[in-house]
PDB file of C-alpha atoms in Angstrom:
ATOM      1  CA  UNK A  18       0.000   0.000   0.000  1.00 46.00           C
ATOM      2  CA  UNK A  19       2.846   2.312   0.934  1.00 45.00           C
ATOM      3  CA  UNK A  20       4.615   1.486  -2.321  1.00 49.00           C
ATOM      4  CA  UNK A  21       1.467   2.242  -4.371  1.00 46.00           C
ATOM      5  CA  UNK A  22       1.057   5.600  -2.633  1.00 48.00           C
ATOM      6  CA  UNK A  23       4.689   6.570  -3.168  1.00 50.00           C
ATOM      7  CA  UNK A  24       4.496   5.538  -6.860  1.00 51.00           C
ATOM      8  CA  UNK A  25       1.368   7.668  -7.400  1.00 51.00           C
ATOM      9  CA  UNK A  26       3.053  10.629  -5.687  1.00 49.00           C
ATOM     10  CA  UNK A  27       6.126  10.188  -7.857  1.00 51.00           C
ATOM     11  CA  UNK A  28       3.989  10.020 -11.024  1.00 54.00           C
ATOM     12  CA  UNK A  29       2.105  13.163  -9.994  1.00 51.00           C
ATOM     13  CA  UNK A  30       5.417  14.939  -9.470  1.00 52.00           C
ATOM     14  CA  UNK A  31       6.917  13.741 -12.739  1.00 51.00           C
ATOM     15  CA  UNK A  32       3.909  14.623 -14.979  1.00 55.00           C
ATOM     16  CA  UNK A  33       4.054  18.421 -14.430  1.00 56.00           C
ATOM     17  CA  UNK A  34       7.792  18.328 -15.016  1.00 58.00           C
ATOM     18  CA  UNK A  35       7.267  16.429 -18.272  1.00 59.00           C
ATOM     19  CA  UNK A  36       4.533  18.861 -19.316  1.00 55.00           C
ATOM     20  CA  UNK A  37       6.764  21.831 -18.533  1.00 55.00           C
ATOM     21  CA  UNK A  38       9.609  20.192 -20.456  1.00 57.00           C
ATOM     22  CA  UNK A  39       7.384  19.615 -23.496  1.00 57.00           C
ATOM     23  CA  UNK A  40       6.197  23.203 -23.318  1.00 55.00           C
ATOM     24  CA  UNK A  41       9.783  24.462 -23.257  1.00 57.00           C
ATOM     25  CA  UNK A  42      10.638  22.164 -26.176  1.00 55.00           C
ATOM     26  CA  UNK A  43       7.691  23.533 -28.180  1.00 55.00           C
ATOM     27  CA  UNK A  44       8.802  27.105 -27.486  1.00 55.00           C
ATOM     28  CA  UNK A  45      12.331  26.286 -28.543  1.00 59.00           C
ATOM     29  CA  UNK A  46      11.201  24.360 -31.598  1.00 57.00           C
ATOM     30  CA  UNK A  47       8.993  27.190 -32.957  1.00 67.00           C
ATOM     31  CA  UNK A  48      11.267  29.324 -35.159  1.00 66.00           C
ATOM     32  CA  UNK A  49       8.313  31.322 -36.506  1.00 69.00           C
ATOM     33  CA  UNK A  50       7.733  32.872 -33.069  1.00 72.00           C
ATOM     34  CA  UNK A  51      10.811  35.093 -33.357  1.00 77.00           C
ATOM     35  CA  UNK A  52       9.923  36.076 -36.913  1.00 82.00           C
ATOM     36  CA  UNK A  53       6.412  37.017 -35.806  1.00 83.00           C
ATOM     37  CA  UNK A  54       7.743  39.178 -32.986  1.00 85.00           C
ATOM     38  CA  UNK A  55      10.164  40.887 -35.372  1.00 86.00           C
ATOM     39  CA  UNK A  56       7.357  41.534 -37.876  1.00 88.00           C
ATOM     40  CA  UNK A  57       5.150  42.973 -35.119  1.00 88.00           C
ATOM     41  CA  UNK A  58       7.994  45.223 -33.936  1.00 88.00           C
ATOM     42  CA  UNK A  59       8.599  46.532 -37.476  1.00 89.00           C
ATOM     43  CA  UNK A  60       4.856  47.070 -37.966  1.00 89.00           C
ATOM     44  CA  UNK A  61       4.610  49.013 -34.690  1.00 87.00           C
ATOM     45  CA  UNK A  62       7.659  51.089 -35.653  1.00 86.00           C
ATOM     46  CA  UNK A  63       6.175  51.881 -39.084  1.00 86.00           C
ATOM     47  CA  UNK A  64       2.903  52.937 -37.430  1.00 84.00           C
ATOM     48  CA  UNK A  65       4.190  54.947 -34.486  1.00 87.00           C
ATOM     49  CA  UNK A  66       7.327  56.366 -36.159  1.00 87.00           C
ATOM     50  CA  UNK A  67       5.565  58.878 -38.484  1.00 87.00           C
ATOM     51  CA  UNK A  68       3.297  59.978 -35.620  1.00 87.00           C
ATOM     52  CA  UNK A  69       6.288  60.699 -33.365  1.00 89.00           C
ATOM     53  CA  UNK A  70       8.030  62.535 -36.224  1.00 87.00           C
ATOM     54  CA  UNK A  71       4.969  64.781 -36.788  1.00 87.00           C
ATOM     55  CA  UNK A  72       4.782  65.632 -33.066  1.00 88.00           C
ATOM     56  CA  UNK A  73       8.523  66.469 -32.906  1.00 87.00           C
ATOM     57  CA  UNK A  74       8.332  68.506 -36.143  1.00 86.00           C
ATOM     58  CA  UNK A  75       5.529  70.619 -34.639  1.00 85.00           C
ATOM     59  CA  UNK A  76       8.129  72.088 -32.223  1.00 87.00           C
ATOM     60  CA  UNK A  77      10.659  72.925 -34.990  1.00 83.00           C
ATOM     61  CA  UNK A  78      11.135  75.879 -37.319  1.00 80.00           C
ATOM     62  CA  UNK A  79      11.283  75.542 -41.119  1.00 77.00           C
ATOM     63  CA  UNK A  80      15.100  75.715 -40.958  1.00 77.00           C
ATOM     64  CA  UNK A  81      15.297  72.862 -38.454  1.00 79.00           C
ATOM     65  CA  UNK A  82      12.947  70.694 -40.537  1.00 77.00           C
ATOM     66  CA  UNK A  83      14.636  71.232 -43.925  1.00 76.00           C
ATOM     67  CA  UNK A  84      18.213  72.362 -43.177  1.00 75.00           C
ATOM     68  CA  UNK A  85      18.924  70.995 -39.702  1.00 71.00           C
ATOM     69  CA  UNK A  86      18.317  67.480 -38.468  1.00 74.00           C
ATOM     70  CA  UNK A  87      14.821  66.532 -39.662  1.00 74.00           C
ATOM     71  CA  UNK A  88      14.847  63.322 -37.592  1.00 79.00           C
ATOM     72  CA  UNK A  89      16.504  64.832 -34.516  1.00 78.00           C
ATOM     73  CA  UNK A  90      15.048  66.471 -31.451  1.00 81.00           C
ATOM     74  CA  UNK A  91      13.933  70.139 -31.692  1.00 82.00           C
ATOM     75  CA  UNK A  92      16.187  72.827 -30.214  1.00 81.00           C
ATOM     76  CA  UNK A  93      13.383  73.810 -27.808  1.00 79.00           C
ATOM     77  CA  UNK A  94       9.935  72.506 -26.947  1.00 82.00           C
ATOM     78  CA  UNK A  95       8.103  75.801 -27.403  1.00 80.00           C
ATOM     79  CA  UNK A  96       4.347  75.810 -27.984  1.00 84.00           C
ATOM     80  CA  UNK A  97       4.518  78.904 -30.207  1.00 83.00           C
ATOM     81  CA  UNK A  98       3.572  76.891 -33.313  1.00 82.00           C
ATOM     82  CA  UNK A  99       0.474  75.547 -31.542  1.00 86.00           C
ATOM     83  CA  UNK A 100      -0.580  79.035 -30.424  1.00 86.00           C
ATOM     84  CA  UNK A 101      -0.004  80.464 -33.926  1.00 82.00           C
ATOM     85  CA  UNK A 102      -1.876  77.569 -35.555  1.00 81.00           C
ATOM     86  CA  UNK A 103      -4.795  78.004 -33.147  1.00 83.00           C
ATOM     87  CA  UNK A 104      -5.100  81.802 -33.620  1.00 81.00           C
ATOM     88  CA  UNK A 105      -3.541  82.892 -36.923  1.00 79.00           C
ATOM     89  CA  UNK A 106      -4.334  79.803 -39.017  1.00 78.00           C
ATOM     90  CA  UNK A 107      -7.862  79.591 -37.483  1.00 84.00           C
ATOM     91  CA  UNK A 108      -7.317  75.982 -36.426  1.00 85.00           C
ATOM     92  CA  UNK A 109      -9.288  76.680 -33.260  1.00 86.00           C
ATOM     93  CA  UNK A 110     -12.318  77.709 -35.328  1.00 90.00           C
ATOM     94  CA  UNK A 111     -12.013  74.654 -37.583  1.00 90.00           C
ATOM     95  CA  UNK A 112     -11.538  72.405 -34.543  1.00 90.00           C
ATOM     96  CA  UNK A 113     -14.756  73.640 -32.910  1.00 92.00           C
ATOM     97  CA  UNK A 114     -16.637  73.236 -36.222  1.00 92.00           C
ATOM     98  CA  UNK A 115     -15.445  69.623 -36.425  1.00 92.00           C
ATOM     99  CA  UNK A 116     -16.400  68.916 -32.821  1.00 93.00           C
ATOM    100  CA  UNK A 117     -19.930  70.285 -33.343  1.00 94.00           C
ATOM    101  CA  UNK A 118     -20.531  68.449 -36.624  1.00 94.00           C
ATOM    102  CA  UNK A 119     -19.129  65.108 -35.407  1.00 93.00           C
ATOM    103  CA  UNK A 120     -20.983  65.183 -32.073  1.00 94.00           C
ATOM    104  CA  UNK A 121     -24.388  65.918 -33.636  1.00 96.00           C
ATOM    105  CA  UNK A 122     -23.948  63.566 -36.589  1.00 95.00           C
ATOM    106  CA  UNK A 123     -22.675  60.714 -34.397  1.00 94.00           C
ATOM    107  CA  UNK A 124     -25.628  61.134 -32.023  1.00 95.00           C
ATOM    108  CA  UNK A 125     -28.052  61.104 -34.968  1.00 95.00           C
ATOM    109  CA  UNK A 126     -26.323  58.114 -36.553  1.00 94.00           C
ATOM    110  CA  UNK A 127     -26.431  56.081 -33.359  1.00 93.00           C
ATOM    111  CA  UNK A 128     -30.087  56.892 -32.615  1.00 94.00           C
ATOM    112  CA  UNK A 129     -31.385  56.142 -36.120  1.00 94.00           C
ATOM    113  CA  UNK A 130     -28.956  53.286 -36.786  1.00 93.00           C
ATOM    114  CA  UNK A 131     -29.632  51.456 -33.520  1.00 93.00           C
ATOM    115  CA  UNK A 132     -33.420  51.758 -33.924  1.00 93.00           C
ATOM    116  CA  UNK A 133     -33.288  50.504 -37.525  1.00 94.00           C
ATOM    117  CA  UNK A 134     -30.950  47.654 -36.588  1.00 93.00           C
ATOM    118  CA  UNK A 135     -33.148  46.615 -33.661  1.00 92.00           C
ATOM    119  CA  UNK A 136     -36.273  46.424 -35.823  1.00 93.00           C
ATOM    120  CA  UNK A 137     -34.475  44.547 -38.605  1.00 93.00           C
ATOM    121  CA  UNK A 138     -32.901  42.096 -36.157  1.00 91.00           C
ATOM    122  CA  UNK A 139     -35.846  41.363 -33.836  1.00 89.00           C
ATOM    123  CA  UNK A 140     -39.035  41.807 -35.912  1.00 90.00           C
ATOM    124  CA  UNK A 141     -40.241  39.675 -38.815  1.00 89.00           C
ATOM    125  CA  UNK A 142     -42.202  41.489 -41.529  1.00 89.00           C
ATOM    126  CA  UNK A 143     -42.475  41.568 -45.304  1.00 90.00           C
ATOM    127  CA  UNK A 144     -39.482  43.326 -46.857  1.00 89.00           C
ATOM    128  CA  UNK A 145     -37.232  42.864 -43.819  1.00 90.00           C
ATOM    129  CA  UNK A 146     -34.390  41.267 -45.768  1.00 91.00           C
ATOM    130  CA  UNK A 147     -34.780  43.701 -48.681  1.00 93.00           C
ATOM    131  CA  UNK A 148     -34.415  46.737 -46.377  1.00 93.00           C
ATOM    132  CA  UNK A 149     -31.449  45.132 -44.628  1.00 92.00           C
ATOM    133  CA  UNK A 150     -29.634  44.455 -47.900  1.00 91.00           C
ATOM    134  CA  UNK A 151     -30.500  47.975 -49.049  1.00 90.00           C
ATOM    135  CA  UNK A 152     -28.605  49.322 -46.029  1.00 90.00           C
ATOM    136  CA  UNK A 153     -25.711  46.894 -46.519  1.00 88.00           C
ATOM    137  CA  UNK A 154     -25.390  47.748 -50.226  1.00 88.00           C
ATOM    138  CA  UNK A 155     -24.291  51.228 -49.156  1.00 85.00           C
ATOM    139  CA  UNK A 156     -21.017  49.689 -47.970  1.00 85.00           C
ATOM    140  CA  UNK A 157     -20.142  48.704 -51.531  1.00 82.00           C
ATOM    141  CA  UNK A 158     -20.892  52.144 -53.019  1.00 80.00           C
ATOM    142  CA  UNK A 159     -17.673  54.215 -53.417  1.00 81.00           C
ATOM    143  CA  UNK A 160     -17.846  57.637 -51.769  1.00 80.00           C
ATOM    144  CA  UNK A 161     -16.185  59.270 -54.760  1.00 80.00           C
ATOM    145  CA  UNK A 162     -19.045  58.193 -57.079  1.00 82.00           C
ATOM    146  CA  UNK A 163     -21.635  59.685 -54.705  1.00 83.00           C
ATOM    147  CA  UNK A 164     -20.136  63.190 -54.687  1.00 86.00           C
ATOM    148  CA  UNK A 165     -21.914  64.519 -57.811  1.00 86.00           C
ATOM    149  CA  UNK A 166     -25.406  63.227 -56.818  1.00 86.00           C
ATOM    150  CA  UNK A 167     -24.882  64.493 -53.261  1.00 87.00           C
ATOM    151  CA  UNK A 168     -23.946  67.938 -54.523  1.00 88.00           C
ATOM    152  CA  UNK A 169     -27.064  68.056 -56.719  1.00 89.00           C
ATOM    153  CA  UNK A 170     -29.384  66.904 -53.925  1.00 89.00           C
ATOM    154  CA  UNK A 171     -27.859  69.313 -51.380  1.00 88.00           C
ATOM    155  CA  UNK A 172     -28.133  72.192 -53.848  1.00 88.00           C
ATOM    156  CA  UNK A 173     -31.778  71.453 -54.658  1.00 91.00           C
ATOM    157  CA  UNK A 174     -32.612  71.308 -50.918  1.00 90.00           C
ATOM    158  CA  UNK A 175     -30.619  74.488 -50.077  1.00 88.00           C
ATOM    159  CA  UNK A 176     -28.307  72.463 -47.842  1.00 88.00           C
ATOM    160  CA  UNK A 177     -25.041  73.512 -49.473  1.00 88.00           C
ATOM    161  CA  UNK A 178     -22.567  75.335 -47.236  1.00 88.00           C
ATOM    162  CA  UNK A 179     -24.551  74.554 -44.099  1.00 91.00           C
ATOM    163  CA  UNK A 180     -23.789  72.463 -41.043  1.00 92.00           C
ATOM    164  CA  UNK A 181     -27.262  70.910 -41.321  1.00 93.00           C
ATOM    165  CA  UNK A 182     -26.484  69.566 -44.792  1.00 92.00           C
ATOM    166  CA  UNK A 183     -23.102  68.176 -43.743  1.00 93.00           C
ATOM    167  CA  UNK A 184     -24.579  66.541 -40.622  1.00 94.00           C
ATOM    168  CA  UNK A 185     -27.395  64.883 -42.606  1.00 94.00           C
ATOM    169  CA  UNK A 186     -24.907  63.572 -45.164  1.00 93.00           C
ATOM    170  CA  UNK A 187     -22.608  62.241 -42.425  1.00 93.00           C
ATOM    171  CA  UNK A 188     -25.577  60.412 -40.875  1.00 94.00           C
ATOM    172  CA  UNK A 189     -26.618  58.901 -44.217  1.00 92.00           C
ATOM    173  CA  UNK A 190     -23.002  57.966 -44.969  1.00 90.00           C
ATOM    174  CA  UNK A 191     -22.515  56.192 -41.618  1.00 92.00           C
ATOM    175  CA  UNK A 192     -25.844  54.348 -41.421  1.00 92.00           C
ATOM    176  CA  UNK A 193     -24.798  51.439 -43.644  1.00 92.00           C
ATOM    177  CA  UNK A 194     -21.969  50.205 -41.440  1.00 91.00           C
ATOM    178  CA  UNK A 195     -23.855  51.052 -38.233  1.00 93.00           C
ATOM    179  CA  UNK A 196     -26.907  49.000 -39.229  1.00 93.00           C
ATOM    180  CA  UNK A 197     -24.749  46.148 -40.559  1.00 91.00           C
ATOM    181  CA  UNK A 198     -22.777  45.963 -37.280  1.00 90.00           C
ATOM    182  CA  UNK A 199     -25.706  46.371 -34.883  1.00 91.00           C
ATOM    183  CA  UNK A 200     -28.087  43.963 -36.642  1.00 91.00           C
ATOM    184  CA  UNK A 201     -25.573  41.175 -36.096  1.00 86.00           C
ATOM    185  CA  UNK A 202     -25.157  42.273 -32.468  1.00 85.00           C
ATOM    186  CA  UNK A 203     -28.885  42.559 -31.645  1.00 89.00           C
ATOM    187  CA  UNK A 204     -29.485  39.058 -33.046  1.00 87.00           C
ATOM    188  CA  UNK A 205     -27.137  37.596 -30.443  1.00 85.00           C
ATOM    189  CA  UNK A 206     -29.057  39.035 -27.461  1.00 85.00           C
ATOM    190  CA  UNK A 207     -31.325  36.550 -25.591  1.00 85.00           C
ATOM    191  CA  UNK A 208     -35.026  36.640 -26.473  1.00 84.00           C
ATOM    192  CA  UNK A 209     -36.098  35.485 -22.993  1.00 84.00           C
ATOM    193  CA  UNK A 210     -35.382  38.864 -21.358  1.00 83.00           C
ATOM    194  CA  UNK A 211     -37.284  40.722 -24.059  1.00 81.00           C
ATOM    195  CA  UNK A 212     -40.230  38.333 -23.667  1.00 83.00           C
ATOM    196  CA  UNK A 213     -40.172  38.836 -19.880  1.00 86.00           C
ATOM    197  CA  UNK A 214     -40.303  42.619 -20.398  1.00 85.00           C
ATOM    198  CA  UNK A 215     -43.277  42.138 -22.738  1.00 85.00           C
ATOM    199  CA  UNK A 216     -45.074  40.062 -20.090  1.00 85.00           C
ATOM    200  CA  UNK A 217     -44.424  42.883 -17.586  1.00 84.00           C
ATOM    201  CA  UNK A 218     -46.250  45.282 -19.900  1.00 83.00           C
ATOM    202  CA  UNK A 219     -43.317  47.041 -21.607  1.00 83.00           C
ATOM    203  CA  UNK A 220     -44.137  48.517 -25.002  1.00 86.00           C
ATOM    204  CA  UNK A 221     -41.905  48.657 -28.082  1.00 86.00           C
ATOM    205  CA  UNK A 222     -40.104  51.879 -27.131  1.00 87.00           C
ATOM    206  CA  UNK A 223     -39.607  50.863 -23.503  1.00 88.00           C
ATOM    207  CA  UNK A 224     -38.256  47.442 -24.497  1.00 87.00           C
ATOM    208  CA  UNK A 225     -35.804  49.109 -26.856  1.00 88.00           C
ATOM    209  CA  UNK A 226     -34.554  51.973 -24.660  1.00 89.00           C
ATOM    210  CA  UNK A 227     -34.710  50.307 -21.217  1.00 88.00           C
ATOM    211  CA  UNK A 228     -34.011  46.646 -21.977  1.00 87.00           C
ATOM    212  CA  UNK A 229     -32.211  46.116 -25.282  1.00 87.00           C
ATOM    213  CA  UNK A 230     -29.971  49.198 -25.390  1.00 87.00           C
ATOM    214  CA  UNK A 231     -28.353  48.554 -21.975  1.00 87.00           C
ATOM    215  CA  UNK A 232     -27.747  44.937 -23.026  1.00 87.00           C
ATOM    216  CA  UNK A 233     -26.129  46.120 -26.263  1.00 85.00           C
ATOM    217  CA  UNK A 234     -23.942  48.712 -24.531  1.00 85.00           C
ATOM    218  CA  UNK A 235     -20.590  47.195 -25.566  1.00 83.00           C
ATOM    219  CA  UNK A 236     -21.627  46.966 -29.221  1.00 85.00           C
ATOM    220  CA  UNK A 237     -23.010  50.512 -29.195  1.00 89.00           C
ATOM    221  CA  UNK A 238     -19.784  51.900 -27.702  1.00 87.00           C
ATOM    222  CA  UNK A 239     -17.687  50.102 -30.331  1.00 86.00           C
ATOM    223  CA  UNK A 240     -19.646  51.378 -33.317  1.00 89.00           C
ATOM    224  CA  UNK A 241     -19.845  54.888 -31.791  1.00 90.00           C
ATOM    225  CA  UNK A 242     -16.047  55.102 -31.656  1.00 88.00           C
ATOM    226  CA  UNK A 243     -15.761  53.840 -35.239  1.00 88.00           C
ATOM    227  CA  UNK A 244     -18.244  56.493 -36.392  1.00 91.00           C
ATOM    228  CA  UNK A 245     -16.469  59.285 -34.499  1.00 90.00           C
ATOM    229  CA  UNK A 246     -13.101  58.363 -36.013  1.00 88.00           C
ATOM    230  CA  UNK A 247     -14.551  57.975 -39.522  1.00 89.00           C
ATOM    231  CA  UNK A 248     -16.447  61.269 -39.456  1.00 91.00           C
ATOM    232  CA  UNK A 249     -13.593  63.181 -37.793  1.00 90.00           C
ATOM    233  CA  UNK A 250     -11.164  62.159 -40.558  1.00 87.00           C
ATOM    234  CA  UNK A 251     -13.654  62.731 -43.395  1.00 89.00           C
ATOM    235  CA  UNK A 252     -12.349  65.055 -46.116  1.00 88.00           C
ATOM    236  CA  UNK A 253     -14.155  64.474 -49.441  1.00 88.00           C
ATOM    237  CA  UNK A 254     -17.689  65.151 -48.177  1.00 90.00           C
ATOM    238  CA  UNK A 255     -16.857  68.477 -46.447  1.00 90.00           C
ATOM    239  CA  UNK A 256     -14.983  69.653 -49.553  1.00 89.00           C
ATOM    240  CA  UNK A 257     -18.151  69.168 -51.627  1.00 87.00           C
ATOM    241  CA  UNK A 258     -20.626  70.618 -49.120  1.00 89.00           C
ATOM    242  CA  UNK A 259     -18.800  73.363 -47.186  1.00 88.00           C
ATOM    243  CA  UNK A 260     -17.651  76.350 -49.254  1.00 84.00           C
ATOM    244  CA  UNK A 261     -17.270  79.245 -46.791  1.00 86.00           C
ATOM    245  CA  UNK A 262     -13.889  79.274 -45.076  1.00 85.00           C
ATOM    246  CA  UNK A 263     -15.512  80.184 -41.762  1.00 86.00           C
ATOM    247  CA  UNK A 264     -17.431  76.875 -41.869  1.00 88.00           C
ATOM    248  CA  UNK A 265     -14.492  74.638 -42.735  1.00 90.00           C
ATOM    249  CA  UNK A 266     -13.960  71.524 -40.632  1.00 90.00           C
ATOM    250  CA  UNK A 267     -10.494  70.561 -39.392  1.00 88.00           C
ATOM    251  CA  UNK A 268      -9.407  68.459 -42.365  1.00 88.00           C
ATOM    252  CA  UNK A 269     -10.355  71.253 -44.784  1.00 88.00           C
ATOM    253  CA  UNK A 270      -8.483  73.815 -42.656  1.00 85.00           C
ATOM    254  CA  UNK A 271      -5.292  71.746 -42.601  1.00 84.00           C
ATOM    255  CA  UNK A 272      -5.435  71.223 -46.367  1.00 84.00           C
ATOM    256  CA  UNK A 273      -6.067  74.958 -46.815  1.00 80.00           C
ATOM    257  CA  UNK A 274      -2.936  75.838 -44.822  1.00 77.00           C
ATOM    258  CA  UNK A 275      -0.674  73.611 -46.915  1.00 74.00           C
ATOM    259  CA  UNK A 276      -2.192  74.537 -50.297  1.00 73.00           C
ATOM    260  CA  UNK A 277      -2.629  78.301 -49.911  1.00 66.00           C
ATOM    261  CA  UNK A 278       0.890  79.023 -48.657  1.00 59.00           C
ATOM    262  CA  UNK A 279       2.773  76.553 -50.880  1.00 60.00           C
ATOM    263  CA  UNK A 280       6.505  76.453 -50.135  1.00 57.00           C
ATOM    264  CA  UNK A 281       6.178  79.550 -47.917  1.00 63.00           C
ATOM    265  CA  UNK A 282       4.045  77.646 -45.396  1.00 66.00           C
ATOM    266  CA  UNK A 283       4.996  77.615 -41.744  1.00 73.00           C
ATOM    267  CA  UNK A 284       5.482  73.878 -41.508  1.00 79.00           C
ATOM    268  CA  UNK A 285       5.704  73.987 -37.736  1.00 80.00           C
ATOM    269  CA  UNK A 286       2.158  75.370 -37.643  1.00 80.00           C
ATOM    270  CA  UNK A 287       1.016  72.745 -40.133  1.00 82.00           C
ATOM    271  CA  UNK A 288       2.421  69.891 -38.063  1.00 85.00           C
ATOM    272  CA  UNK A 289       0.971  71.460 -34.911  1.00 85.00           C
ATOM    273  CA  UNK A 290      -2.450  71.470 -36.608  1.00 84.00           C
ATOM    274  CA  UNK A 291      -1.972  67.831 -37.612  1.00 85.00           C
ATOM    275  CA  UNK A 292      -1.078  66.930 -34.041  1.00 87.00           C
ATOM    276  CA  UNK A 293      -4.184  68.724 -32.747  1.00 85.00           C
ATOM    277  CA  UNK A 294      -6.322  66.742 -35.184  1.00 85.00           C
ATOM    278  CA  UNK A 295      -4.750  63.382 -34.272  1.00 86.00           C
ATOM    279  CA  UNK A 296      -4.577  63.660 -30.487  1.00 85.00           C
ATOM    280  CA  UNK A 297      -8.355  63.709 -29.772  1.00 84.00           C
ATOM    281  CA  UNK A 298      -8.839  60.419 -31.621  1.00 83.00           C
ATOM    282  CA  UNK A 299      -5.947  58.788 -29.759  1.00 84.00           C
ATOM    283  CA  UNK A 300      -7.372  59.983 -26.433  1.00 85.00           C
ATOM    284  CA  UNK A 301     -10.873  58.705 -27.312  1.00 81.00           C
ATOM    285  CA  UNK A 302      -9.521  55.314 -28.339  1.00 80.00           C
ATOM    286  CA  UNK A 303      -7.296  55.081 -25.250  1.00 81.00           C
ATOM    287  CA  UNK A 304     -10.255  55.790 -22.941  1.00 82.00           C
ATOM    288  CA  UNK A 305     -12.697  53.395 -24.604  1.00 78.00           C
ATOM    289  CA  UNK A 306     -10.348  50.668 -25.891  1.00 75.00           C
ATOM    290  CA  UNK A 307     -11.623  48.092 -23.371  1.00 76.00           C
ATOM    291  CA  UNK A 308     -15.240  48.730 -24.347  1.00 72.00           C
ATOM    292  CA  UNK A 309     -14.326  48.490 -28.052  1.00 72.00           C
ATOM    293  CA  UNK A 310     -12.551  45.164 -27.560  1.00 71.00           C
ATOM    294  CA  UNK A 311     -15.390  43.899 -25.352  1.00 71.00           C
ATOM    295  CA  UNK A 312     -17.963  44.781 -28.010  1.00 66.00           C
ATOM    296  CA  UNK A 313     -16.032  43.121 -30.812  1.00 66.00           C
ATOM    297  CA  UNK A 314     -15.302  40.038 -28.682  1.00 65.00           C
ATOM    298  CA  UNK A 315     -18.920  39.724 -27.528  1.00 61.00           C
ATOM    299  CA  UNK A 316     -20.169  39.858 -31.097  1.00 53.00           C
ATOM    300  CA  UNK A 317     -17.625  37.279 -32.212  1.00 51.00           C
ATOM    301  CA  UNK A 318     -18.147  34.801 -29.344  1.00 50.00           C
ATOM    302  CA  UNK A 319     -21.942  34.859 -29.263  1.00 49.00           C
TER     303      UNK A 319
END
C-alpha cells in the first residue's frame, strides 16, 4: 500500500515536469515565433514612427525641418507653433466646427442606426431582408461616385454650405456600417429577457430603450467610436458641401494651410495642426479601448 502511494506521488510529481519540459521544447522548436515578434515590432515602428516625427516637427522651425536634423530632437519645446496655428491659421475655429458636426452627426447616426438595426434584427415582416440588404449595399458604393449626386441633392434642398447639410450627409453615410454591425449584435441578445419585459407590460419603445440598449452597450460603444473616427477624418464630403472658409472643418483647414501658402508655409504650424487633429482620436480610443474590444469580442463569441 505504501509502495502504491509513493508511486502515485512520484507520477504526480513527474507529470508536471514532463509537461513543462514539453512546453519548453515547443517554445524552442517554434522558429516562426521570433519572426512574428520581429514583424510585429517593425509594424509598430512603421505605425508609431511617423506619428512621433509629426509631433517632434511641430516644435521645430522651417530651418530645423529642412536644413537641420529633420529626424533629430527640436532645439526647444516651445508651444509657439500651436498658439499660432490656433489663432492665426484659425485651427481653433475649424476644430470647434469639427467637434460640433461630429458630435451631432454621431448622435443622430447612433439613434437612427440602432433603432433601424433593432427592428431589422428582432421583428419579422415583409421586406425585412430587402431593407437590410439595401442598407448593406451602401457599404459597396464608393464615396467618390456619390459626390456629384450628393452635390445636386444638397443644392436642390438648399443644404449647401450649411452644417445641417453636412450633418445629414454624415448620418446617411454612416448608417450602412452602423446598421450592418448592430443587426448582427442585436441578433445575439437573448429573447427570454425581451419576452419577460413584454409580459411585464413594456411597449416597443420601452423594451428598446430600457431593456435592449443597456444589453447592447458594448456593441453601441464600439460602433460609436468607429463612427467618431470615420467622421472626424472625413475630407471628401466636407470639400463638396462646405464652401465658406468660416465653416471649414479641421481636415479642410489643414489642407487649406498647406495649399494656400505653398513652399512659404509655416510647416511647424502645419504639423501642430496635424497633431491637434490626431490627439483627440488617440485619447478617445485610449479611454474606450476596453469597451471596443469587449464589443467586438462579444459579437464574435456569441
